[in-house]
XYZ file of C-alpha atoms in Angstrom:
692
model
C 58.237 -47.295 -64.082
C 59.198 -50.889 -63.360
C 56.667 -53.479 -62.259
C 58.270 -53.818 -58.808
C 58.029 -50.078 -58.230
C 54.418 -50.111 -59.422
C 53.567 -52.779 -56.835
C 55.230 -50.838 -54.047
C 53.535 -47.513 -54.839
C 50.066 -48.995 -55.377
C 50.139 -51.849 -52.845
C 47.103 -50.668 -50.860
C 44.927 -50.315 -53.954
C 46.140 -53.630 -55.385
C 45.289 -55.526 -52.194
C 41.645 -55.914 -53.263
C 42.455 -56.881 -56.887
C 43.258 -60.502 -57.819
C 47.027 -60.913 -58.089
C 46.712 -62.452 -61.551
C 45.459 -59.085 -62.834
C 48.267 -56.928 -61.415
C 50.583 -57.269 -64.396
C 47.878 -56.763 -67.072
C 46.764 -53.668 -65.166
C 50.359 -52.405 -65.019
C 50.765 -52.872 -68.776
C 47.507 -51.105 -69.649
C 48.187 -48.188 -67.302
C 51.665 -47.785 -68.738
C 50.319 -47.691 -72.288
C 47.142 -45.761 -71.350
C 45.346 -48.606 -73.129
C 41.549 -48.493 -73.290
C 40.704 -51.771 -74.992
C 37.233 -52.418 -73.575
C 35.737 -51.747 -77.028
C 37.338 -54.943 -78.327
C 35.404 -57.017 -75.809
C 32.307 -54.986 -74.908
C 29.539 -53.014 -76.599
C 26.697 -50.684 -75.635
C 23.028 -51.634 -76.058
C 20.049 -49.297 -75.701
C 16.728 -50.619 -74.415
C 18.134 -54.140 -73.851
C 16.888 -54.935 -71.244
C 16.711 -51.492 -69.620
C 15.163 -48.322 -70.971
C 18.655 -46.808 -71.200
C 22.177 -47.791 -72.165
C 23.658 -51.041 -70.844
C 27.044 -52.717 -71.320
C 27.307 -56.198 -72.880
C 29.967 -58.742 -73.839
C 30.592 -58.982 -77.586
C 33.667 -61.221 -77.472
C 33.206 -64.764 -78.745
C 33.346 -67.134 -75.797
C 32.484 -64.358 -73.352
C 34.569 -63.183 -70.401
C 36.081 -65.489 -67.804
C 36.222 -64.844 -64.079
C 39.356 -62.781 -63.320
C 40.271 -63.256 -66.994
C 40.942 -59.626 -67.864
C 40.860 -56.106 -66.518
C 39.742 -52.949 -68.324
C 40.570 -49.284 -67.864
C 37.715 -46.789 -67.831
C 38.256 -43.084 -68.335
C 36.499 -40.405 -66.306
C 34.329 -38.051 -68.321
C 33.964 -35.485 -65.522
C 35.564 -34.937 -62.126
C 33.962 -32.319 -59.931
C 32.824 -31.166 -56.515
C 29.141 -30.469 -55.779
C 29.834 -26.844 -54.897
C 31.591 -26.136 -58.225
C 29.735 -28.446 -60.613
C 27.205 -25.888 -61.854
C 29.916 -23.375 -62.724
C 31.860 -26.076 -64.576
C 28.826 -26.987 -66.644
C 28.079 -23.364 -67.511
C 31.637 -22.975 -68.808
C 31.803 -26.231 -70.796
C 29.042 -26.751 -73.395
C 30.869 -29.778 -74.870
C 30.729 -31.506 -71.476
C 27.035 -30.647 -71.173
C 26.358 -32.208 -74.576
C 28.274 -35.366 -73.660
C 26.527 -35.761 -70.302
C 23.118 -35.229 -71.907
C 23.853 -38.088 -74.265
C 25.083 -40.365 -71.472
C 22.125 -39.529 -69.205
C 19.572 -39.552 -72.038
C 18.515 -35.967 -71.264
C 16.640 -33.812 -73.733
C 14.749 -30.560 -73.270
C 12.224 -29.662 -75.955
C 12.560 -26.266 -77.594
C 9.963 -24.067 -76.005
C 9.557 -20.559 -74.773
C 10.422 -19.690 -71.229
C 7.352 -20.114 -68.990
C 5.438 -16.906 -68.574
C 6.195 -15.172 -65.270
C 2.576 -14.257 -64.780
C -0.521 -12.889 -66.460
C -3.226 -10.628 -65.213
C -6.127 -8.664 -66.578
C -6.228 -4.874 -66.464
C -7.168 -1.799 -68.443
C -4.501 0.373 -70.031
C -3.946 3.780 -68.545
C -1.548 6.587 -69.210
C -0.441 7.325 -65.649
C -2.678 5.266 -63.359
C -1.388 1.745 -62.746
C -4.317 -0.639 -63.080
C -2.257 -3.804 -62.639
C 0.592 -3.118 -60.132
C 1.100 -6.757 -59.094
C 2.098 -7.967 -62.567
C 5.832 -8.790 -62.752
C 7.584 -7.490 -65.870
C 11.112 -8.127 -67.071
C 13.624 -5.369 -66.371
C 15.009 -5.570 -69.921
C 11.521 -4.874 -71.303
C 11.155 -1.891 -68.966
C 14.469 -0.481 -70.191
C 13.479 -1.063 -73.839
C 10.129 0.732 -73.500
C 11.732 3.573 -71.524
C 14.358 4.041 -74.231
C 12.057 3.816 -77.255
C 9.288 5.815 -75.640
C 11.643 8.428 -74.166
C 10.036 8.122 -70.717
C 11.198 7.178 -67.235
C 11.492 3.522 -66.244
C 8.641 4.069 -63.769
C 6.281 5.183 -66.557
C 7.533 2.371 -68.791
C 6.821 -0.213 -66.103
C 3.345 1.187 -65.508
C 2.568 1.043 -69.216
C 3.784 -2.567 -69.473
C 1.727 -3.616 -66.450
C -1.373 -1.935 -67.847
C -0.842 -3.728 -71.172
C -0.183 -7.154 -69.582
C 3.478 -7.102 -70.630
C 2.821 -6.347 -74.332
C 5.692 -4.102 -75.474
C 3.982 -2.824 -78.659
C 0.806 -1.938 -76.813
C 2.784 -0.246 -74.051
C 4.703 1.915 -76.555
C 1.484 2.747 -78.365
C -0.046 3.974 -75.144
C 2.977 6.183 -74.512
C 3.783 7.522 -77.999
C 0.832 7.305 -80.411
C -2.172 9.584 -80.537
C -5.483 7.737 -80.033
C -6.468 8.337 -83.690
C -3.146 7.010 -85.088
C -3.281 5.439 -88.539
C -2.357 1.895 -89.585
C 0.871 3.062 -91.244
C 2.193 4.513 -87.978
C 1.419 1.291 -86.140
C 3.188 -0.760 -88.807
C 6.328 1.384 -88.556
C 6.338 0.949 -84.772
C 5.954 -2.812 -85.058
C 8.805 -3.018 -87.587
C 11.075 -0.918 -85.363
C 10.397 -2.759 -82.128
C 9.260 -6.182 -83.244
C 12.669 -7.441 -84.331
C 14.330 -6.449 -81.057
C 11.552 -8.001 -78.966
C 11.796 -11.206 -80.959
C 15.547 -11.382 -80.500
C 15.204 -10.741 -76.773
C 12.599 -13.479 -76.432
C 14.733 -15.931 -78.382
C 17.753 -15.135 -76.198
C 15.717 -15.600 -73.036
C 14.331 -18.910 -74.310
C 17.826 -20.141 -75.141
C 19.124 -19.155 -71.703
C 16.140 -20.837 -70.027
C 16.783 -24.019 -72.000
C 20.476 -23.960 -71.083
C 19.682 -23.572 -67.394
C 17.003 -26.268 -67.553
C 19.448 -28.741 -69.106
C 22.041 -27.989 -66.432
C 19.391 -28.415 -63.722
C 18.557 -31.835 -65.181
C 22.217 -32.845 -65.212
C 22.653 -31.632 -61.619
C 19.703 -33.782 -60.647
C 20.725 -36.900 -62.590
C 24.449 -36.760 -61.815
C 23.978 -38.464 -58.434
C 22.833 -41.650 -60.186
C 26.046 -41.753 -62.218
C 28.654 -40.250 -59.909
C 31.249 -42.168 -57.932
C 33.647 -40.768 -55.354
C 37.125 -41.188 -53.943
C 39.197 -39.455 -51.262
C 42.566 -37.797 -51.648
C 44.918 -35.968 -49.305
C 45.821 -32.286 -49.513
C 48.062 -30.088 -47.393
C 46.380 -26.915 -46.144
C 48.198 -23.559 -45.665
C 49.014 -24.454 -42.046
C 50.850 -27.592 -43.176
C 48.170 -29.972 -41.924
C 47.139 -32.908 -44.103
C 43.419 -33.328 -44.612
C 41.186 -35.476 -46.764
C 38.966 -34.166 -49.514
C 36.490 -35.937 -51.758
C 36.205 -35.850 -55.528
C 33.119 -36.915 -57.456
C 33.515 -38.320 -60.937
C 31.383 -39.718 -63.723
C 32.870 -42.560 -65.744
C 32.885 -42.510 -69.518
C 30.151 -44.085 -71.632
C 31.488 -47.600 -70.964
C 31.606 -47.410 -67.177
C 28.407 -45.399 -66.833
C 26.427 -48.000 -68.759
C 26.930 -50.792 -66.222
C 23.670 -51.855 -64.585
C 23.053 -52.647 -60.925
C 22.718 -56.145 -59.530
C 22.516 -57.446 -55.963
C 24.657 -60.324 -57.262
C 27.041 -58.490 -59.611
C 29.281 -60.221 -62.112
C 31.927 -57.473 -62.132
C 33.866 -55.231 -59.821
C 34.140 -51.580 -60.790
C 36.312 -49.318 -58.636
C 38.466 -46.174 -58.879
C 42.212 -46.562 -59.272
C 44.608 -43.662 -58.742
C 47.695 -44.253 -60.884
C 50.927 -42.582 -59.873
C 52.981 -42.851 -63.032
C 52.988 -39.986 -65.512
C 51.835 -37.679 -62.764
C 48.733 -38.722 -60.832
C 45.782 -39.859 -62.959
C 42.434 -41.250 -61.815
C 40.839 -44.134 -63.706
C 38.260 -46.759 -62.954
C 38.883 -50.449 -63.460
C 36.449 -53.226 -64.365
C 37.100 -56.950 -64.041
C 34.723 -59.944 -64.058
C 34.161 -61.946 -60.863
C 31.965 -64.473 -62.668
C 32.003 -66.015 -66.146
C 29.889 -63.837 -68.460
C 28.655 -65.296 -71.768
C 28.611 -63.423 -75.054
C 25.679 -61.002 -75.006
C 25.540 -60.979 -71.215
C 25.193 -57.628 -69.443
C 27.980 -56.431 -67.133
C 26.669 -55.526 -63.697
C 28.032 -54.023 -60.513
C 26.603 -53.398 -57.042
C 25.635 -49.738 -56.712
C 25.330 -50.016 -52.913
C 28.436 -49.239 -50.815
C 30.003 -52.241 -49.118
C 29.341 -50.904 -45.614
C 25.561 -51.144 -46.095
C 24.651 -54.711 -45.151
C 21.102 -54.431 -43.819
C 18.560 -55.412 -46.528
C 16.148 -52.566 -45.764
C 19.008 -50.045 -45.768
C 20.055 -51.386 -49.192
C 16.506 -50.797 -50.436
C 16.669 -47.254 -49.070
C 19.911 -46.565 -50.923
C 18.655 -48.095 -54.179
C 15.437 -46.067 -54.050
C 17.206 -43.222 -55.869
C 17.856 -45.538 -58.822
C 14.485 -47.321 -59.031
C 12.074 -44.386 -58.570
C 11.189 -45.337 -54.996
C 10.035 -48.859 -55.786
C 10.119 -49.752 -52.056
C 8.650 -46.472 -50.779
C 5.700 -48.114 -48.996
C 7.963 -50.457 -47.033
C 10.307 -47.618 -46.111
C 7.422 -45.431 -44.934
C 6.456 -48.228 -42.525
C 10.026 -48.195 -41.177
C 9.787 -44.439 -40.610
C 6.402 -44.652 -38.882
C 7.652 -47.428 -36.615
C 10.736 -45.380 -35.738
C 8.568 -42.360 -34.967
C 6.347 -44.429 -32.671
C 9.363 -45.578 -30.660
C 10.359 -41.933 -30.154
C 7.299 -41.406 -27.993
C 8.035 -44.306 -25.638
C 10.677 -42.790 -23.333
C 10.924 -42.618 -19.547
C 11.351 -39.307 -17.660
C 14.228 -38.762 -15.243
C 15.165 -36.262 -12.530
C 17.214 -33.177 -13.357
C 20.710 -33.610 -11.871
C 21.772 -29.994 -11.391
C 22.122 -27.882 -8.283
C 21.933 -24.100 -8.312
C 24.245 -23.780 -5.295
C 27.036 -26.093 -4.171
C 26.655 -27.688 -0.742
C 30.410 -28.005 -0.466
C 32.191 -25.099 1.137
C 34.704 -23.648 -1.264
C 38.299 -23.666 0.025
C 39.796 -20.543 1.488
C 42.316 -18.738 -0.684
C 45.910 -19.873 -0.467
C 48.952 -17.649 -0.522
C 50.145 -18.612 -4.005
C 48.454 -17.835 -7.277
C 46.241 -20.256 -9.191
C 48.420 -21.945 -11.791
C 46.939 -22.249 -15.295
C 48.370 -24.329 -18.141
C 46.715 -23.810 -21.516
C 47.183 -24.625 -25.196
C 44.267 -22.357 -26.133
C 45.395 -19.078 -27.641
C 42.407 -16.945 -26.672
C 42.677 -18.148 -23.057
C 46.376 -17.321 -22.802
C 45.839 -13.917 -24.449
C 42.873 -12.800 -22.336
C 43.777 -14.123 -18.882
C 44.219 -10.894 -16.858
C 43.409 -11.955 -13.263
C 46.122 -11.024 -10.758
C 45.527 -14.260 -8.826
C 46.213 -16.451 -11.878
C 49.594 -17.209 -13.395
C 50.370 -19.101 -16.587
C 52.752 -22.044 -16.236
C 54.633 -24.058 -18.853
C 54.100 -27.544 -17.410
C 50.967 -29.646 -16.981
C 52.404 -31.107 -13.782
C 52.675 -27.660 -12.176
C 49.127 -26.617 -13.031
C 46.066 -26.443 -10.799
C 43.878 -25.852 -13.827
C 44.397 -27.301 -17.322
C 42.718 -25.801 -20.402
C 43.262 -27.621 -23.704
C 41.951 -26.739 -27.149
C 42.633 -30.259 -28.458
C 40.953 -33.478 -27.386
C 42.449 -34.765 -24.097
C 42.778 -38.512 -23.485
C 45.098 -39.055 -20.477
C 42.581 -38.502 -17.687
C 44.204 -41.211 -15.548
C 47.366 -39.107 -15.323
C 45.583 -36.195 -13.632
C 46.255 -35.787 -9.929
C 44.184 -34.884 -6.897
C 43.136 -31.265 -6.883
C 43.663 -30.666 -10.592
C 40.852 -29.323 -12.724
C 40.570 -29.767 -16.482
C 38.348 -28.171 -19.113
C 37.116 -31.472 -20.543
C 34.854 -34.306 -19.489
C 35.242 -37.889 -20.588
C 33.146 -38.839 -23.619
C 31.837 -35.324 -24.219
C 31.620 -36.221 -27.898
C 28.199 -37.522 -26.810
C 27.013 -33.916 -27.240
C 29.631 -32.320 -29.523
C 29.316 -34.844 -32.369
C 26.083 -34.102 -34.179
C 24.970 -37.711 -34.623
C 25.646 -38.469 -30.949
C 23.693 -35.415 -29.804
C 20.717 -36.510 -31.905
C 20.912 -40.040 -30.482
C 21.091 -38.712 -26.906
C 18.071 -36.439 -27.352
C 16.079 -39.199 -29.035
C 16.883 -41.750 -26.298
C 16.146 -39.323 -23.472
C 13.111 -37.458 -24.793
C 11.958 -38.828 -28.141
C 10.648 -36.131 -30.472
C 10.902 -32.654 -28.958
C 10.104 -29.178 -30.257
C 13.544 -27.764 -29.416
C 15.488 -30.204 -31.621
C 15.186 -30.669 -35.387
C 14.365 -34.129 -36.674
C 17.769 -35.657 -37.364
C 18.970 -38.863 -39.019
C 22.381 -40.477 -38.957
C 22.889 -41.551 -42.564
C 25.213 -44.361 -41.476
C 22.724 -46.054 -39.130
C 19.336 -44.496 -39.955
C 19.254 -44.379 -43.738
C 16.039 -46.408 -44.034
C 13.889 -44.324 -41.643
C 15.214 -41.143 -43.246
C 14.300 -42.260 -46.768
C 10.943 -43.421 -45.398
C 10.394 -39.974 -43.888
C 11.244 -38.375 -47.232
C 8.670 -40.520 -49.044
C 6.131 -39.898 -46.246
C 6.532 -36.160 -46.801
C 5.955 -36.626 -50.524
C 2.863 -38.731 -49.887
C 1.437 -36.083 -47.534
C 2.486 -33.154 -49.760
C 4.957 -31.761 -47.227
C 7.900 -29.977 -48.767
C 11.142 -31.928 -48.433
C 13.965 -29.591 -47.474
C 16.937 -31.032 -45.620
C 20.333 -29.817 -44.478
C 23.203 -32.305 -44.666
C 26.221 -31.956 -42.340
C 29.327 -33.937 -41.414
C 29.236 -35.474 -37.931
C 32.015 -33.429 -36.409
C 32.812 -30.278 -38.382
C 31.992 -26.722 -37.366
C 32.183 -23.301 -39.070
C 29.650 -24.291 -41.717
C 32.093 -26.665 -43.430
C 30.736 -29.197 -45.963
C 27.120 -28.261 -45.214
C 24.560 -28.330 -48.005
C 20.808 -27.800 -48.332
C 18.961 -30.196 -50.620
C 15.404 -30.785 -51.828
C 16.054 -33.960 -53.818
C 16.624 -37.366 -52.266
C 19.516 -38.551 -54.454
C 22.210 -36.107 -53.257
C 21.217 -36.653 -49.627
C 21.632 -40.415 -49.976
C 24.840 -40.214 -52.004
C 26.592 -37.627 -49.806
C 26.924 -40.286 -47.097
C 29.516 -41.922 -49.378
C 32.034 -39.157 -48.630
C 32.104 -39.736 -44.881
C 29.750 -39.804 -41.912
C 26.844 -37.397 -42.301
C 23.597 -36.423 -40.654
C 20.535 -34.868 -42.261
C 18.186 -32.527 -40.433
C 14.895 -31.013 -41.450
C 15.662 -27.508 -42.615
C 13.835 -24.809 -40.657
C 11.638 -23.381 -43.398
C 9.987 -20.628 -41.352
C 12.601 -19.050 -39.076
C 12.081 -15.801 -37.241
C 13.945 -13.124 -39.187
C 15.882 -10.067 -38.062
C 15.370 -7.226 -40.524
C 14.447 -9.832 -43.125
C 17.561 -11.944 -42.602
C 18.135 -15.336 -41.081
C 20.131 -15.481 -37.840
C 21.302 -17.819 -35.123
C 22.533 -17.193 -31.605
C 25.760 -18.444 -30.049
C 25.569 -19.119 -26.303
C 28.453 -20.107 -24.055
C 27.571 -22.805 -21.556
C 29.661 -23.949 -18.589
C 29.166 -27.438 -17.141
C 31.004 -27.920 -13.843
C 31.571 -31.209 -12.007
C 32.537 -30.873 -8.339
C 33.242 -33.372 -5.542
C 30.586 -33.107 -2.855
C 33.420 -33.494 -0.357
C 36.595 -31.796 -1.452
C 39.189 -34.306 -2.595
C 36.924 -37.314 -1.943
C 35.322 -38.604 -5.155
C 33.808 -41.565 -3.276
C 31.187 -39.200 -1.841
C 29.860 -38.410 -5.297
C 29.587 -35.293 -7.401
C 27.484 -32.206 -7.768
C 26.851 -30.626 -11.151
C 26.274 -27.022 -12.013
C 25.139 -25.813 -15.422
C 25.159 -22.162 -16.299
C 24.672 -20.039 -19.409
C 26.590 -16.828 -19.943
C 24.082 -13.993 -20.146
C 25.902 -12.318 -23.013
C 25.454 -14.100 -26.326
C 26.350 -13.082 -29.839
C 24.322 -12.907 -32.992
C 25.313 -14.357 -36.358
C 23.440 -12.854 -39.269
C 23.073 -13.881 -42.877
C 24.076 -11.141 -45.295
C 21.134 -11.383 -47.685
C 17.352 -11.438 -47.195
C 15.936 -14.887 -46.506
C 13.707 -16.768 -48.949
C 13.097 -20.454 -49.613
C 15.009 -20.664 -52.878
C 18.544 -20.305 -54.217
C 19.922 -22.786 -51.665
C 23.445 -22.579 -53.067
C 23.585 -18.945 -51.967
C 25.690 -19.114 -48.787
C 25.029 -15.538 -47.703
C 21.271 -16.075 -47.850
C 20.991 -19.362 -45.952
C 24.037 -19.497 -43.666
C 25.148 -17.263 -40.817
C 28.822 -18.105 -40.147
C 30.594 -15.205 -41.864
C 33.834 -14.849 -39.885
C 35.805 -17.622 -41.653
C 35.566 -16.508 -45.277
C 35.628 -13.385 -47.430
C 32.213 -12.216 -46.250
C 30.920 -9.093 -44.575
C 30.513 -9.732 -40.855
C 27.740 -7.900 -39.015
C 28.721 -6.984 -35.451
C 25.712 -6.590 -33.165
C 25.632 -6.390 -29.375
C 23.140 -8.719 -27.754
C 21.461 -5.875 -25.837
C 20.854 -3.947 -29.068
C 19.629 -7.128 -30.761
C 17.081 -7.743 -27.994
C 15.876 -4.135 -28.174
C 15.475 -4.231 -31.951
C 13.979 -7.733 -31.940
C 11.212 -6.770 -29.534
C 10.376 -3.720 -31.670
C 10.316 -5.715 -34.901
C 8.351 -8.615 -33.402
C 6.226 -6.798 -30.861
C 3.354 -9.209 -31.485
C 5.479 -12.185 -30.433
C 6.806 -13.286 -27.037
C 8.892 -11.023 -24.834
C 12.602 -11.793 -25.011
C 12.658 -12.823 -21.347
C 10.202 -15.620 -22.169
C 12.188 -16.679 -25.234
C 15.405 -16.713 -23.183
C 13.750 -18.882 -20.531
C 12.738 -21.375 -23.242
C 16.300 -21.392 -24.618
C 17.686 -22.050 -21.142
C 15.291 -24.965 -20.627
C 16.315 -26.560 -23.927
C 19.999 -26.271 -23.029
C 19.324 -27.667 -19.573
C 17.467 -30.659 -21.016
C 20.408 -31.601 -23.241
C 22.988 -31.577 -20.471
C 20.686 -33.222 -17.943
C 20.424 -36.189 -20.308
C 24.186 -36.139 -20.893
C 24.974 -36.239 -17.150
C 22.429 -38.937 -16.337
C 22.898 -41.301 -19.259
C 25.808 -43.793 -19.053
C 28.584 -43.926 -21.631
C 28.686 -44.152 -24.592
C 25.247 -42.522 -24.945
C 26.003 -39.886 -22.297
C 28.858 -38.584 -20.193
C 28.418 -41.284 -17.557
C 29.492 -38.486 -15.252
C 28.131 -40.103 -12.084
C 29.453 -43.595 -12.740
C 33.190 -43.224 -12.224
C 35.212 -41.834 -9.300
C 38.347 -39.864 -10.124
C 40.682 -37.548 -8.239
C 40.398 -34.579 -10.586
C 37.410 -32.302 -11.160
C 36.125 -31.541 -14.620
C 34.427 -28.636 -16.314
C 33.719 -27.845 -19.916
C 32.854 -24.764 -21.955
C 30.582 -25.349 -24.943
C 29.312 -23.161 -27.760
C 25.585 -23.730 -28.252
C 23.974 -22.573 -31.515
C 20.271 -21.782 -31.348
C 17.737 -20.785 -33.980
C 14.166 -19.577 -33.516
C 11.158 -20.757 -35.487
C 8.496 -18.260 -36.538
C 6.588 -18.870 -33.286
C 9.833 -18.132 -31.363
C 10.263 -21.788 -30.446
C 14.013 -22.267 -29.909
C 15.815 -25.073 -31.721
C 19.262 -26.167 -30.533
C 21.211 -26.639 -33.755
C 24.456 -28.027 -32.361
C 26.867 -28.131 -29.403
C 30.454 -27.122 -30.186
C 33.580 -28.392 -28.445
C 36.170 -25.852 -27.252
C 34.602 -22.852 -29.020
C 36.738 -19.936 -30.105
C 35.651 -17.158 -27.747
C 37.811 -14.363 -29.108
C 34.698 -12.432 -30.116
C 33.168 -12.927 -26.657
C 36.288 -11.464 -25.036
C 36.005 -8.395 -27.275
C 32.360 -7.896 -26.347
C 33.039 -8.493 -22.632
C 36.660 -8.079 -21.399
C 35.716 -9.925 -18.189
C 34.371 -12.960 -20.055
C 37.310 -15.323 -19.451
C 37.967 -13.956 -15.957
C 34.379 -14.741 -14.974
C 34.637 -18.304 -16.268
C 37.943 -18.969 -14.502
C 36.618 -17.571 -11.237
C 33.447 -19.669 -11.328
C 35.505 -22.775 -12.151
C 37.959 -22.099 -9.310
C 37.048 -19.348 -6.804
C 40.696 -18.929 -5.921
C 40.968 -16.906 -9.113
C 38.770 -13.995 -7.987
C 35.427 -12.856 -6.587
C 33.077 -15.741 -7.332
C 29.880 -13.882 -6.422
C 30.736 -11.084 -8.822
C 31.615 -13.579 -11.528
C 28.326 -15.473 -11.097
C 26.397 -12.303 -11.942
C 27.454 -12.846 -15.563
C 25.660 -16.224 -15.719
C 22.192 -17.696 -15.546
C 22.592 -20.740 -13.276
C 20.186 -23.416 -14.515
């Protein structure tokens, strides 16, 4: 590759690098030259209690005087990192050295101990947990069933020799018989214990690496083309080699360290280091660990808390407590909805209602004789788009569209949280939520407050605007929650630790909500609007596939409920059967009618705030006159806490209602008729809704 071509291909990456370093960088990339060792050296315990990187060159390094390539020791994704470590012991050894991790040789912690008297058939100690491999061993050597073997082990507090003695030796056995038994079994037991200890140590080391990796990892984005031909961005996490990983943090760094994707012999990712100050011989090389977008001093302290063991925890807790106090200082407002329109609906016209749609499930399931599909937006009375619509000013008098301006105020997770907080403060029907872009400090303060008050920290991290369970992770530790913000806008929410379960499994409920905006006087927006909000009575249930427990948070089928977009078993359950079974299983709790009323009130509260609050916080739906009328269909996901308190998890834009149409063939027809009564019998259609 020629230098000119190099500049053209890498121009966007080179823009932030001093021009004087472009040619040296080109030469080193071309030769794959790692020459940092000629200028730099590693120190341990000077001045930090870990490795640090220092100048060894006589005369030191000059500002913009050179540039160094740094290799990447490990490139990974959080969801695959554990599997990679299990398959690569050499990588584990290298990372342990870099991260200064050691695990002392020791036996696996005992699973439990209990006192009890031995018995031949009566189990005196049934609560003692025993290892399945030990049960199988005793059953085999003692020639008994696994049930009897387990009972013997429990009665002997897990002692294999004693258990076998109780099953096979006569009470007046001699010492020689006991010795033979010990020789036969002892070696196998010892080997099994050693294997278990080795496996425990291996897992413990990997757990330590998984915990520490967030202090060493960096990230970059790259583009991929999905099977549909669409280009999307993905994030890679990487750990630099021993040189790059040894750089210390400074608020006033003397070096820049950044990833560089070289397109030469294929595509190779490196990091580059160059000095932005003169650094004398012996001086430590430093970089700023905090992303450039974080400017606020207290937010910087929040970010750095994962590197300095929470040095500023007390100050951050004060930020959290102040933020919480402000939540309780909100003003009430009137509900804006009407249960019946004052405007007289127009009489039916001779022609059919014309529908233009880009939404596949709408086009497929529209069966009303009074509705016809048209190919042009200009011809349509009613427009239904699956993609975000922007050209509202082009809509004409009498047209209706399935979107409202600025509805991202409820469909983007961070906006929904901000709306609820501004309108109501802290409420029982919404999980505590933080926008990691704007609320990092109060979140980290909340985390430390939980630690101080011995509350378990368990948080779920989500992208602002993705559905279907994409890029969602559950975390107990602070470091991954803070660092995941580096891969794009994220929120964190308190994980519901005690949900109501259905047959032992976690579930959530998907409701379809219709928000309708109508001119009080037909065709005259100057007279204002009326708003109707209604919830479709039929909902559907999304069930996890495995029993719920507060562990194993990487297990998708235990902690997540969206099963229809991957290779998972999907449980189909009618809402009427769910209600019947739920009331039987939880007969001591509230009746479903009461729970449903609480769900409806939570949904109503969200959209009342959206209608009333001006843009950008809300829809600003009453602030602007326009010739068209709007409506929108949302998918609302709801969970129930163990006291049956509903929690609105999220509001989804343009939900895929294919499943709803299968459950209820009249689903779409009812929505269309309520939106525009010219489509059918509006009174019949309204029977399918709860009007709020």
